[in-house]
Tab-separated table of C-alpha atoms in Angstrom:
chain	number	residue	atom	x	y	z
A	1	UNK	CA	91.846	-39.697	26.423
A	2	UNK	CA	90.504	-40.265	30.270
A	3	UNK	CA	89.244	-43.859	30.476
A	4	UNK	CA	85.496	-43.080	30.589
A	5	UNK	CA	85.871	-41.464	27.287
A	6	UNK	CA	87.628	-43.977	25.658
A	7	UNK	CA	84.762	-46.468	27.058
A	8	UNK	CA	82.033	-44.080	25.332
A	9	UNK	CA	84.047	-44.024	22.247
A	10	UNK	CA	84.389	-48.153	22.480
A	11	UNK	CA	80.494	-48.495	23.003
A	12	UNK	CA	79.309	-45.990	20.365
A	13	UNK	CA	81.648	-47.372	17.866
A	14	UNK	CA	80.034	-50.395	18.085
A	15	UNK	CA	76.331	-48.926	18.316
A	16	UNK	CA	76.886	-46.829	15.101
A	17	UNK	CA	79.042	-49.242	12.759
A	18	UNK	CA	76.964	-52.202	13.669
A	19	UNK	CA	73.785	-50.361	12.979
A	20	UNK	CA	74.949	-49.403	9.799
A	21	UNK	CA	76.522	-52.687	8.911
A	22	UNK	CA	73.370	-54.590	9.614
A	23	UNK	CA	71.583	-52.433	7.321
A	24	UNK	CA	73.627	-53.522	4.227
A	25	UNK	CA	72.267	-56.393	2.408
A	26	UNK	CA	73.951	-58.767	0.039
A	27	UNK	CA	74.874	-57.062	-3.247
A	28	UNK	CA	71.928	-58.467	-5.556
A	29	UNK	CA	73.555	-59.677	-8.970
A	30	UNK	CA	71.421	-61.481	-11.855
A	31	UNK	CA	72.039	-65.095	-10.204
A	32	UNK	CA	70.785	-63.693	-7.201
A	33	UNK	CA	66.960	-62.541	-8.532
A	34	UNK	CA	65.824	-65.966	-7.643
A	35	UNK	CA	66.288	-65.294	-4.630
A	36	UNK	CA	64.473	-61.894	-4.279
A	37	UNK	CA	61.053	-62.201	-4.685
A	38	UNK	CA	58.590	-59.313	-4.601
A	39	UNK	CA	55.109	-60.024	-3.169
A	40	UNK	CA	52.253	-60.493	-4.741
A	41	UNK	CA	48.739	-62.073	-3.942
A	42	UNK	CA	49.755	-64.916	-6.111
A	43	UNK	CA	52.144	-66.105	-3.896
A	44	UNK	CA	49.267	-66.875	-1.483
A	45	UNK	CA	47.850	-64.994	1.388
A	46	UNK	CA	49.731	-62.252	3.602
A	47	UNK	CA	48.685	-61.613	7.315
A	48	UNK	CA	50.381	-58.995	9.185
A	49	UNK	CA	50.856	-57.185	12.415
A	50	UNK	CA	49.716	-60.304	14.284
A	51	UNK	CA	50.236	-60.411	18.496
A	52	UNK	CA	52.391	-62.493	20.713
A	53	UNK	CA	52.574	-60.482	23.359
A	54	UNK	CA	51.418	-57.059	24.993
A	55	UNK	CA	54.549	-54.649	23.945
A	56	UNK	CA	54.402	-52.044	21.133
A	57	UNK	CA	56.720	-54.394	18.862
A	58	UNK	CA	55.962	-57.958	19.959
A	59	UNK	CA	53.875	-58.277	16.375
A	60	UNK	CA	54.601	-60.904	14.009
A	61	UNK	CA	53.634	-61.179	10.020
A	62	UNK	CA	52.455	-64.600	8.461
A	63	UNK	CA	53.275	-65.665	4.367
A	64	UNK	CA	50.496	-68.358	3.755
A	65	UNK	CA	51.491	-70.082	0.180
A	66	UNK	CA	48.417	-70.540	-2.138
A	67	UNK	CA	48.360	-74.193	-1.802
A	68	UNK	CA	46.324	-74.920	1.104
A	69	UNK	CA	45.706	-78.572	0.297
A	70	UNK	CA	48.727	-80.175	2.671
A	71	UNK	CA	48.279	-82.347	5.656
A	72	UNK	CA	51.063	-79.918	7.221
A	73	UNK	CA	53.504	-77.731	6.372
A	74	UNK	CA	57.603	-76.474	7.126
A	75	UNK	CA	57.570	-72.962	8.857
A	76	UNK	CA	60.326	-70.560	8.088
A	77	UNK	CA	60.810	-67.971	10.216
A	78	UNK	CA	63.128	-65.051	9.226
A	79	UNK	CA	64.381	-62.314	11.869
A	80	UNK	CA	65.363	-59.032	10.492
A	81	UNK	CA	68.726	-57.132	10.923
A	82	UNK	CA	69.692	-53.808	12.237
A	83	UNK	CA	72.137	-53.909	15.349
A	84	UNK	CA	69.754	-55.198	17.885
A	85	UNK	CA	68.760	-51.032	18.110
A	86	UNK	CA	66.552	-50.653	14.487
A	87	UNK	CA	65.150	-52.331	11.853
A	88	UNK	CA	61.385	-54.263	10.916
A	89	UNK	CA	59.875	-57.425	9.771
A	90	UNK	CA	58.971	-55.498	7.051
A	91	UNK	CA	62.431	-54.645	5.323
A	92	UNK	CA	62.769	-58.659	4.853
A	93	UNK	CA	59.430	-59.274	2.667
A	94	UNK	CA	61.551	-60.042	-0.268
A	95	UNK	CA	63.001	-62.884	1.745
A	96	UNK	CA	59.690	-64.309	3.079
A	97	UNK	CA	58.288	-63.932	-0.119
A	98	UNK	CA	60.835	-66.162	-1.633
A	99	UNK	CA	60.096	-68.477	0.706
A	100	UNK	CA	56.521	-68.491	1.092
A	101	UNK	CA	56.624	-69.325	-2.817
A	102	UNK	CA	58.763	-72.352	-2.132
A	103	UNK	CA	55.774	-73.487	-0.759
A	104	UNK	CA	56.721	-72.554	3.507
A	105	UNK	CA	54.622	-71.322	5.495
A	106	UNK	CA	57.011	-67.415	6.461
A	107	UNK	CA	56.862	-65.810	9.055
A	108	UNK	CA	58.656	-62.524	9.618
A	109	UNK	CA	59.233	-61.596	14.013
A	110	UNK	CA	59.952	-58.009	15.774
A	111	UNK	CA	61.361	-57.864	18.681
A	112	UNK	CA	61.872	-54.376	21.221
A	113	UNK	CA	64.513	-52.437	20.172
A	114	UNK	CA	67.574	-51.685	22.340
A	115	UNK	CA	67.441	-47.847	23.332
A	116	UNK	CA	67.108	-45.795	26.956
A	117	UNK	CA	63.778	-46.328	26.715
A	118	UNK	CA	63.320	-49.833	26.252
A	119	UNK	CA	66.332	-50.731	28.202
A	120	UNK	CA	65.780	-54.174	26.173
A	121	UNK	CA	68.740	-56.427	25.857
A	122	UNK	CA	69.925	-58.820	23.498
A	123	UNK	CA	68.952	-61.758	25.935
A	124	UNK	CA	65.371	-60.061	26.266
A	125	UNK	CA	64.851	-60.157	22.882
A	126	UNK	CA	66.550	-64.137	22.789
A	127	UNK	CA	63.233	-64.195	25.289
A	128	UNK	CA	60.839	-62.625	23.126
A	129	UNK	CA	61.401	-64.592	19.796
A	130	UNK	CA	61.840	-67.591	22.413
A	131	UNK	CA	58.041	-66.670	23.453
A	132	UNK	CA	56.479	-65.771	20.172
A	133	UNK	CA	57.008	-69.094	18.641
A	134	UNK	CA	53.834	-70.973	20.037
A	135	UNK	CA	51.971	-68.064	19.139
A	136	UNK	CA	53.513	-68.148	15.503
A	137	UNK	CA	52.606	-72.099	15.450
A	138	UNK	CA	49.092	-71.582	16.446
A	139	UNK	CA	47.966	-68.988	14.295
A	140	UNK	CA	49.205	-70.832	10.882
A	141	UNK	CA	47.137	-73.566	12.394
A	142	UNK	CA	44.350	-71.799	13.002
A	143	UNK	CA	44.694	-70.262	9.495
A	144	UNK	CA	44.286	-73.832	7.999
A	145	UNK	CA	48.070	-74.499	7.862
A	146	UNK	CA	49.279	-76.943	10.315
A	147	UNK	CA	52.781	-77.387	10.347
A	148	UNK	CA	55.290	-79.874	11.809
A	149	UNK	CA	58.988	-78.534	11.423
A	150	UNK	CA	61.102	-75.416	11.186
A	151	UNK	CA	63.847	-73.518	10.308
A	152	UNK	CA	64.745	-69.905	11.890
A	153	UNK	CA	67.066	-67.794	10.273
A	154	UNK	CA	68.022	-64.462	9.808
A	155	UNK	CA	70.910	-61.684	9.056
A	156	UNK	CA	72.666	-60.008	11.395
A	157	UNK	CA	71.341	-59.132	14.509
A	158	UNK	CA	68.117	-61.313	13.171
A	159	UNK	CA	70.584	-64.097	12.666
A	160	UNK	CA	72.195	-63.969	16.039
A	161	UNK	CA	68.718	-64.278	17.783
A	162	UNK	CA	68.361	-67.186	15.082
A	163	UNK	CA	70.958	-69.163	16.162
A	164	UNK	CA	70.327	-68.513	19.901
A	165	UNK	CA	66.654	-70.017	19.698
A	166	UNK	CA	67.660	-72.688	17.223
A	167	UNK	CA	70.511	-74.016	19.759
A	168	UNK	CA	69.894	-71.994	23.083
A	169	UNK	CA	65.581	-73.096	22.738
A	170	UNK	CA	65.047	-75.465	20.028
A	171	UNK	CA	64.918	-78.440	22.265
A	172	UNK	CA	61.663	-76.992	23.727
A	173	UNK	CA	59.999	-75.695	20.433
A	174	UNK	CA	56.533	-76.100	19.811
A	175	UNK	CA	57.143	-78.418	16.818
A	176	UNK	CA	61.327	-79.757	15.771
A	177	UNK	CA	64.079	-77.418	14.930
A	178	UNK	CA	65.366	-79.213	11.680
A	179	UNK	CA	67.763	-76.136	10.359
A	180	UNK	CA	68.866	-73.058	10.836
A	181	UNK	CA	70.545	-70.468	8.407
A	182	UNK	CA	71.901	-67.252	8.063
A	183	UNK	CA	74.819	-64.622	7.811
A	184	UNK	CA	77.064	-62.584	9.726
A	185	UNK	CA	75.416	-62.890	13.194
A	186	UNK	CA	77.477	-62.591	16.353
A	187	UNK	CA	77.658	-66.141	18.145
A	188	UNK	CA	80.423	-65.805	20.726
A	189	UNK	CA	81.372	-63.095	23.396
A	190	UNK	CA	85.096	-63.856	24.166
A	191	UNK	CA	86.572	-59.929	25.105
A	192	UNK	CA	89.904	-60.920	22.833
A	193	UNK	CA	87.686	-61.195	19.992
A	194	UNK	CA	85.894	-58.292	20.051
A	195	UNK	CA	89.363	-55.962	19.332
A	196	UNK	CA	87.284	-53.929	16.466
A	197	UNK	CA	85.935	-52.116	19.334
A	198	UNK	CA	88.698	-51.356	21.530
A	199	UNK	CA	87.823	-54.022	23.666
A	200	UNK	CA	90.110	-56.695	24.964
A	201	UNK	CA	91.773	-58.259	28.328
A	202	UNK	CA	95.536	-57.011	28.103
A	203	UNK	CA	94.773	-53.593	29.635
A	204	UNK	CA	92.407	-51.731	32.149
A	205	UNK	CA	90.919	-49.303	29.647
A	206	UNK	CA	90.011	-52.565	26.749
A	207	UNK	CA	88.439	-54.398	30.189
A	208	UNK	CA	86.152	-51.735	30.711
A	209	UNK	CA	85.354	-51.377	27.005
A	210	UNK	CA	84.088	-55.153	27.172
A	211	UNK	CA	82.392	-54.540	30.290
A	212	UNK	CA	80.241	-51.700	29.559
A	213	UNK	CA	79.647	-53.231	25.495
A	214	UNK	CA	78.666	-56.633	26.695
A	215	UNK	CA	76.870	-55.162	29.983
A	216	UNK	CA	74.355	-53.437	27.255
A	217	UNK	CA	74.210	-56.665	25.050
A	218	UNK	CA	73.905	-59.465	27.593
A	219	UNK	CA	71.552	-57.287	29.918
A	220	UNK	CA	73.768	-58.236	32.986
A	221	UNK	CA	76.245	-55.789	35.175
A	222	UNK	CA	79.578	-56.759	34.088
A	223	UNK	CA	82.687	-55.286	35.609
A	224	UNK	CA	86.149	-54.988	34.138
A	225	UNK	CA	87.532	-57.413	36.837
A	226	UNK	CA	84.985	-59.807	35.705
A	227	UNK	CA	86.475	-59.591	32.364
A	228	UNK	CA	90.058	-60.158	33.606
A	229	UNK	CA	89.038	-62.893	35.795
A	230	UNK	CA	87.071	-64.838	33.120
A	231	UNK	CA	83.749	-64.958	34.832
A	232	UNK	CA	82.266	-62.850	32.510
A	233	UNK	CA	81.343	-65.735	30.175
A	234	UNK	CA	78.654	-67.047	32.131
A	235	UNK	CA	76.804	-63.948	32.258
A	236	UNK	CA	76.908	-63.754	28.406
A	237	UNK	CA	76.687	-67.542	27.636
A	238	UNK	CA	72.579	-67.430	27.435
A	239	UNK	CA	73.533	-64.608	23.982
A	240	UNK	CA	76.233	-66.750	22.854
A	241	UNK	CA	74.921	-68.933	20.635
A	242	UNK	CA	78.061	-70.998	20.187
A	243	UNK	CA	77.787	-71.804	23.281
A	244	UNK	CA	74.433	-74.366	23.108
A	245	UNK	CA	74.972	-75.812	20.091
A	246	UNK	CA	75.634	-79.382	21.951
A	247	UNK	CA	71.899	-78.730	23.159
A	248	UNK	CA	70.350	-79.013	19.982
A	249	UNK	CA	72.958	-79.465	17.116
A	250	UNK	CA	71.104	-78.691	14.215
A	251	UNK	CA	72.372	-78.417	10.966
A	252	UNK	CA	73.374	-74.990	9.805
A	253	UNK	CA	74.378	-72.796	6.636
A	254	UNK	CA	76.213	-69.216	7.786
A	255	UNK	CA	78.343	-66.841	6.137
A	256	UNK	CA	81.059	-64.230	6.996
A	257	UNK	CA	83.307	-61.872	5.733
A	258	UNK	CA	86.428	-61.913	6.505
A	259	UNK	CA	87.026	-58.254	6.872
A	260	UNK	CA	83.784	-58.070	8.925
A	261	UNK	CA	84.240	-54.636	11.289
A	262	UNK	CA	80.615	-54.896	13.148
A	263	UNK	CA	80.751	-58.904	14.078
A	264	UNK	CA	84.674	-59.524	14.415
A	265	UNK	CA	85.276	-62.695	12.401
A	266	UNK	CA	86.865	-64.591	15.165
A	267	UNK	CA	84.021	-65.093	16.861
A	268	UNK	CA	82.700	-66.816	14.038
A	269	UNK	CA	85.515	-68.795	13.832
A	270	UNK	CA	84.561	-70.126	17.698
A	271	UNK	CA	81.112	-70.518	15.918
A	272	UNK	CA	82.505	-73.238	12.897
A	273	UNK	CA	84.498	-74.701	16.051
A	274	UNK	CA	81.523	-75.775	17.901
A	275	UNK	CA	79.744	-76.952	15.281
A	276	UNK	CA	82.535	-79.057	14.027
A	277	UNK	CA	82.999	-80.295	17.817
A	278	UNK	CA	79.264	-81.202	17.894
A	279	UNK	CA	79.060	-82.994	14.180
A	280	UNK	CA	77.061	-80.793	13.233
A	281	UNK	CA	75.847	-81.345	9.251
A	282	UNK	CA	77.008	-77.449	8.234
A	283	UNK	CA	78.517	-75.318	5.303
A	284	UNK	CA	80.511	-72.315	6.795
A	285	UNK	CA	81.579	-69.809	4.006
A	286	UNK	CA	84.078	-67.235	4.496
A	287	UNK	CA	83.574	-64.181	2.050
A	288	UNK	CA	87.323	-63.549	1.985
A	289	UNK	CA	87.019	-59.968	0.580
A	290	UNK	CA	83.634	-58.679	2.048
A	291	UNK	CA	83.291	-57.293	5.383
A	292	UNK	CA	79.541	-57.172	6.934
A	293	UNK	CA	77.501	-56.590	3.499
A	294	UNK	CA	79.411	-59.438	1.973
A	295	UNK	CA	79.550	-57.176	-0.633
A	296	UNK	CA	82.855	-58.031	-2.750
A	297	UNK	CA	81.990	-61.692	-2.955
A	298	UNK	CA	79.638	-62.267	-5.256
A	299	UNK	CA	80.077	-65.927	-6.540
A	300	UNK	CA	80.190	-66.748	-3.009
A	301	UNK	CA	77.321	-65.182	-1.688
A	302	UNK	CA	75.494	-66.607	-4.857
A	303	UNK	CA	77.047	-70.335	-3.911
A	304	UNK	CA	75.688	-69.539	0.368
A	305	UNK	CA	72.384	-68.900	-0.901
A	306	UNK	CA	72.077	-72.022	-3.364
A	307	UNK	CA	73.138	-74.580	-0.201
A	308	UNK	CA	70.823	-72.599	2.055
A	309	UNK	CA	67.849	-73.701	-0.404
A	310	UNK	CA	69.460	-77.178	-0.833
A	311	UNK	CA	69.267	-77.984	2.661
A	312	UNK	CA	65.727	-76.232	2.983
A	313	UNK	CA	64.854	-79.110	0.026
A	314	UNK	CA	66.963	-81.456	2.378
A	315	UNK	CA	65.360	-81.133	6.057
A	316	UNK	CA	62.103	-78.938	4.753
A	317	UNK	CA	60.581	-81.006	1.958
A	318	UNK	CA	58.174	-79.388	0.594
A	319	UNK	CA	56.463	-82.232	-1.059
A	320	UNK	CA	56.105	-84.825	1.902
């Protein structure tokens, strides 16, 4: 195969199977219906499409809970999956839903969607979210529903934007970062880890395959002598969100399978490093037979979800 096929190959590979993988969602058993709530006017008040910006997709949705009484209110923002190239606020209502009945004020952010067209980027999208936050803040206050804390959190691509505002941003965010949760999202951009997709350091033709596949994610021009020479990892640090979690170290529930082929597990493994380095309060669960769904796990999954809502009850009382 001449080397600028096998680079193709390496780069759809990774466009197609991660796509697909982030589409997957957790296999839903009875202990999971808790968890999966379908809307309903009860639940409060749902407003949707609202702007943060002037693209086509910078429109977020807003979960208002019925009770309206509160001095202030925890905001939980959810960002959806699919590859950093598809997917909708709207595939995650079941989620925001869940957690607008817990009492949060939910709110559910697109972002522009890698393609030719856009020529968006993860770090654009980093930007985006990064922007629409005040915007997010102000209109639950405006709709009567002041609030004072946050999580962000998401699956997948959603949860790798997550983790880069909650670390990466949350220093600067319009009211305190106090958790951040989610599965499977890619934290770390280290070429050796990212094998699944031919890339690598140990020969010209996996350099170039790490080149061109973080060129597209990062947004920068990397070459394959960048990759050999290690200088590479600046120009992805601002996506990897490993990378900042000494800026704002907050705590943090994830999970990954182990036979993960979209988001190679040993990034996440650099991921549960940091955090460890950083004394960071944090449950890291390893699906040992699931790859991206997290499909073959179920008792696991069922346990991730439980701490995720005991540390929402922990750092996003909903009573106080």
């Amino acid at each position: 195969m001449k080397r600028g096929a096998f680079v193709a190959v390496g780069i759809a590979a990774f466009l197609l199977s991660f796509g697909f993988g982030a589409a997957s969602k957790l296999v839903k058993s009875p202990a999971m219906q808790k968890y999966s709530v379908k809307w309903s006017d009860d639940l409060g008040t749902r407003k949707t499409d609202l702007a943060y910006g002037d693209g086509e997709a910078e429109k977020f949705d807003l979960y208002l809970p019925r009770d309206d009484t509160k001095a202030s209110y925890g905001l939980a923002v959810y960002l959806h999956a699919g590859g950093f190239t598809s997917g909708d606020k709207s595939e995650d209502e079941e989620m925001l839903s869940w957690l607008c009945s817990k009492g949060y004020v939910a709110a559910g952010i697109n972002y522009t969607l890698a393609d030719e067209k856009s020529h968006a980027s993860v770090l654009t999208q980093s930007d985006e979210i990064r922007d629409a936050m005040p915007k997010v803040v102000e209109a639950a206050k405006e709709a009567g529903y002041p609030v004072d804390k946050m999580t962000i959190a998401g699956g997948s691509a959603g949860h790798a934007l997550a983790m880069i505002y909650a670390y990466r941003d949350g220093a600067d965010a319009p009211v305190p970062v106090v958790l951040t949760f989610g599965a499977v999202g890619p934290s770390s951009f280290y070429a050796e880890d990212w094998g699944i997709f031919g890339a690598g350091t140990g020969t010209e033709q996996q350099r170039e395959v790490a080149a061109a596949l973080f060129s597209a994610m990062s947004g920068e021009a990397i070459t394959a002598d960048e990759i050999a020479d290690g200088s590479y990892l600046e120009k992805v640090k601002p996506i990897a969100a490993a990378e900042w979690v000494q800026n704002n170290p907050v705590p943090t529930v994830v999970a990954y399978g182990a036979h993960d082929k979209m988001q190679p597990f040993a990034a996440s493994k650099r991921l549960q490093a940091a955090l460890e380095e950083n004394h960071v309060d944090y449950r890291y669960f390893v699906l040992p037979h699931s790859g991206h769904g997290l499909q073959n796990d179920n008792a696991i999954s069922l346990k991730w979800i439980q701490t995720v809502e005991q540390y929402l009850d922990t750092y996003m009382p909903v009573d106080q």
